[in-house]
Amino acid sequence: MDILTQQLINGLVLGSIYALVALGYTMVYGILELINFAHGEVTMIGAMVALTVIGLLLGMAPELPGLMVVFSGLLVAIPACMALAFAIEKVAYRPLRRAPRLAPLITAIGVSIILQNVAMLVWGRQYVAFPAILPQGQYEVFGAHITDLQLVIVALSLTTMAGLWLLVERTRLGRAMRATAQSKEVAALMGVNVDRVISATFVIGAAIAAIAGVMVSAYYGLAHYHMGFLLGLKAFAAAVLGGIGNIAGAMLGGLLLGIIEALGAGYIGDLTGGFLGSHYQDVFAFFVLILVLVFRPSGLLGERVANRA
Amino acid sequence: MADLLQVQGVTKRFGGLIALEDVSLSVRDGEIYGLIGPNGAGKTTLFNCMTGLYDLTGGEVRLGGVLLNGLKPHRIVEAGFARTFQNIRLFANMTALENVMVGRHVRTRIGLVGAILRTPRARAEEAAIRDRAVALLDHVGLRGKARTLAGHLSYGDQRRLEIARALATEPRLLALDEPVAGMNPTERRQMADLFQRLRADGLTLLLIEHDVKLVMGLCDRVAVLDYGRKIAEGEPARVRADPAVIAAYLGGEAA
Amino acid sequence: MRTALDALRARPRLAFALLAALLVALPFLVGAGLGNSWVRVLDFVLLYILLALGLNIVVGYAGLLDLGFIAFYAIGAYVYALLASPHFGLHLPFWAILPISMALAGLFGVLLGTPTLRLRGDYLAIVTLGFHEIIRIFLNNLNAPYNLTNGPQGINLIDPITIGGHALSRPLELFGVTVPSTYLYYYVFLAFTLLVMAVAIRLQDSRLGRAWAALREDEVAAAAMGINTRNVKLLAFAMGATFAGLAGGLFASFQGFVSPESFSLWESFLVLCMIVLGGMGHIPGVILGAALLTVIPEALRYLGDLQRATLGHVVLDPADLRMLLFGIALVIMMIYRPAGLIPSRQRKRELTARDGVAEQEQASLYDAKA
Ligand SMILES: Nc1ncnc2c1ncn2[C@@H]1O[C@H](COP(=O)(O)OP(=O)(O)OP(=O)(O)O)[C@@H](O)[C@H]1O
Ligand SMILES: [Mg+2]
């Protein structure tokens, strides 16, 4: 088996999930300059809700086709996450919009802790298994394996990104979002309802996060109340890598980070003469994050943010 | 008299916008030099370029012969260049006295160890910082306001405090960005007096101001910026009569 | 009550003596009143006060949000564990190790800080978080091929602090009274806490402390007034890390055991909660916050016992509720009482009256028109 091709495929799949989560960070940051720390947790809630629905459906009607069951789970998880994000923005972030920078960040950490612990109370400390109901086909490409699930994940990610792209570029809401990201004051003067746009941004990001949450739990075959944390951090690293605030950047950064991680995990053993092994996979995201911030803080596609004096 | 500040061909671009284009001027030791021009002419940008807050796109800035280009802001202060801000930037939640004491930072030495051990030297230096700050508050007319939070001071007092804070760094050149904006005529006169006193103490002043009367009465020489270029320089009366200057102001707004 | 306080204020020497007596007697009072297990809690209160004082320098004084603070605590603890346990067969005395713990934690602080401190504040938060994860991953995995940290099992049988030939892990017979080990650690921790507190107070009131405050208030203005912002930030960062290293060393000797599990990210958030709850930048507030957030979870345990007694089994495990309550407290504090329970006067104005800046912006709009 060709390790390089295989790791590239794995990285691409994982990266397309990172990209989806990164979009949520980047959109909110673009408008509010807030690191929505709780976004990873929203992703986790999406996975949990979907799994609950899937479990219920399987209990009631075990003969339903697997793809349809998962899809139904997703259809419930999306609005659930949207409502959650709407509430979070309204209750926790909006009152602090004019507060000093640290305050909303601390609140975001608080929200993140709350969501994680509520999830732990509701779904327990155990791993929740993703039932094996999805098609399990496997194909050979250039000497590497690719599964049905991987294909679905990549296809769905690309579709979602394309949808978001259309929304931002072609609709009134998208235009209002771009205007608000440029300047809240000017957008307000031009008749944009800034509060609505901000809410919409959170809600859209959450919908995408729900999709990502279901994907990631299907991919690893499990979900856990703690899964959103690391996923969120990595997605944020991806957003920074691409240039935070930049939607295309988040997509690119996500894919790149996925590939870097997969290649890193595949080759770290060889590179360090066996000193470090593949369980160091998770450190790559952070090294990438630190390197990007040091050498190109604006990210790959970001504009240089002038320090206004 | 010798030139204290030399600005040679300074250019500053923000993306496509050329905020300063090939600006050259020199400020002599001991004079009060005025920098005027319509809104958006690039005056504040020139200050930011000189004090290291912006990188220059091109050109040179020298203070007493020392090249300031590329130096960090704190090095430029160390070289003797202090400034105030057009949109007042005090440490709003520190007292007036503390604000001025921060200004002494660059001329004092005590670090971590001295502060922790409270050595006699540290205590002496701290006392000296405090005395100097109190004296400076007096000097700008803020006696009795030492313990007020900077953010709670009146507008005019905040401007005065910014000057005291800048003076605390022991500058050779003090650059003031619209120091009397928003003040009433009495306050303006007091400020003009203060500037005269500072000059008498040997300080060189670089002054951005929209109040033409004040500039004409106070400055030895003036330069006029318009759309990022210097369009005139010289004695106030001559500059005032310059057709290019009149056109710039009439074309922009009546000043 | 008020008159009693006033009377004390008028006689600082008496107040001081009373306070000292109280601090000395505290473990005995707590031990007699609540049982010896609470003296152990008291020891942890002191450890957390140490940590909170350290983080307060970084976050409260200099306004740098450091979310990886516990990584430095871990470094301090592991240094102690490696130099005083059978793991490498080294058994250095504590007074030799603690400075190494502090120095190494501080060095890591500088290493991490140098490239990242020119970043904006919220980026710094994420990078420090990432650093914490990196440290944790390494602690978990550096057991093969060369066994440095012994991986997830951690390091056992760490030497206790030994003073004057007496190991603090054993009770001390003194004038016919038996002083248990937890009491002895209390006094050692108390001494360190008082020391660190004095350092923190002196730093706040110094040229450096003012530079930190200026940096927190307005970084651009601070630079334009001659402050070397990079160095000053680095110093705050390194100071905080050094204190964390000290606390880590003490923790290792007290527990006799360290493992990566003790240094989860939640510990970082917990310490942050302590200073936010008590009042950022204000030492009494920080102490109160640390004490409350250490004691409350312990007290919550009784809720579990209560449930068992009344309902026969535990419905809601209080340990599960702990973090949830902290999260809620964090959000509510930021929204309704951002300056903490006992804020410094200064910080209070800063976090509640947000109009300092707004007014200035108004003013600059105004003079643009003038
Ligand atoms: N950081 C920046 N990024 C982009 N453009 C800038 C920046 N700073 C200034 N400018 C632009 O440079 C030009 C000059 O601005 P500047 O503030 O220097 O003018 P000014 O002469 O001080 O005007 P005023 O009298 O209104 O204070 C303006 O067009 C302004 O919009
Ligand atoms: Mg200006």
mmCIF file of C-alpha atoms in Angstrom, chain A residues 3-8 11 257-268 271 284:
data_model
loop_
_atom_site.group_PDB
_atom_site.id
_atom_site.type_symbol
_atom_site.label_atom_id
_atom_site.label_comp_id
_atom_site.label_asym_id
_atom_site.label_seq_id
_atom_site.Cartn_x
_atom_site.Cartn_y
_atom_site.Cartn_z
ATOM 1 C CA ILE A 3 1.581 5.302 2.428
ATOM 2 C CA LEU A 4 1.927 8.728 0.898
ATOM 3 C CA THR A 5 -1.270 8.475 -1.152
ATOM 4 C CA GLN A 6 -3.104 6.927 1.749
ATOM 5 C CA GLN A 7 -2.071 9.660 4.147
ATOM 6 C CA LEU A 8 -2.972 12.317 1.591
ATOM 7 C CA GLY A 11 -5.624 14.123 5.448
ATOM 8 C CA LEU A 257 -3.984 21.258 8.299
ATOM 9 C CA GLY A 258 -5.628 17.894 7.696
ATOM 10 C CA ILE A 259 -2.916 16.971 5.234
ATOM 11 C CA ILE A 260 -0.106 18.249 7.436
ATOM 12 C CA GLU A 261 -1.445 16.215 10.322
ATOM 13 C CA ALA A 262 -1.838 13.052 8.313
ATOM 14 C CA LEU A 263 1.590 13.316 6.733
ATOM 15 C CA GLY A 264 3.135 14.303 10.028
ATOM 16 C CA ALA A 265 1.620 11.343 11.807
ATOM 17 C CA GLY A 266 2.680 9.055 8.974
ATOM 18 C CA TYR A 267 6.267 10.182 8.860
ATOM 19 C CA ILE A 268 7.178 11.511 12.283
ATOM 20 C CA LEU A 271 11.858 11.750 10.735
ATOM 21 C CA PHE A 284 1.142 19.328 14.681
#
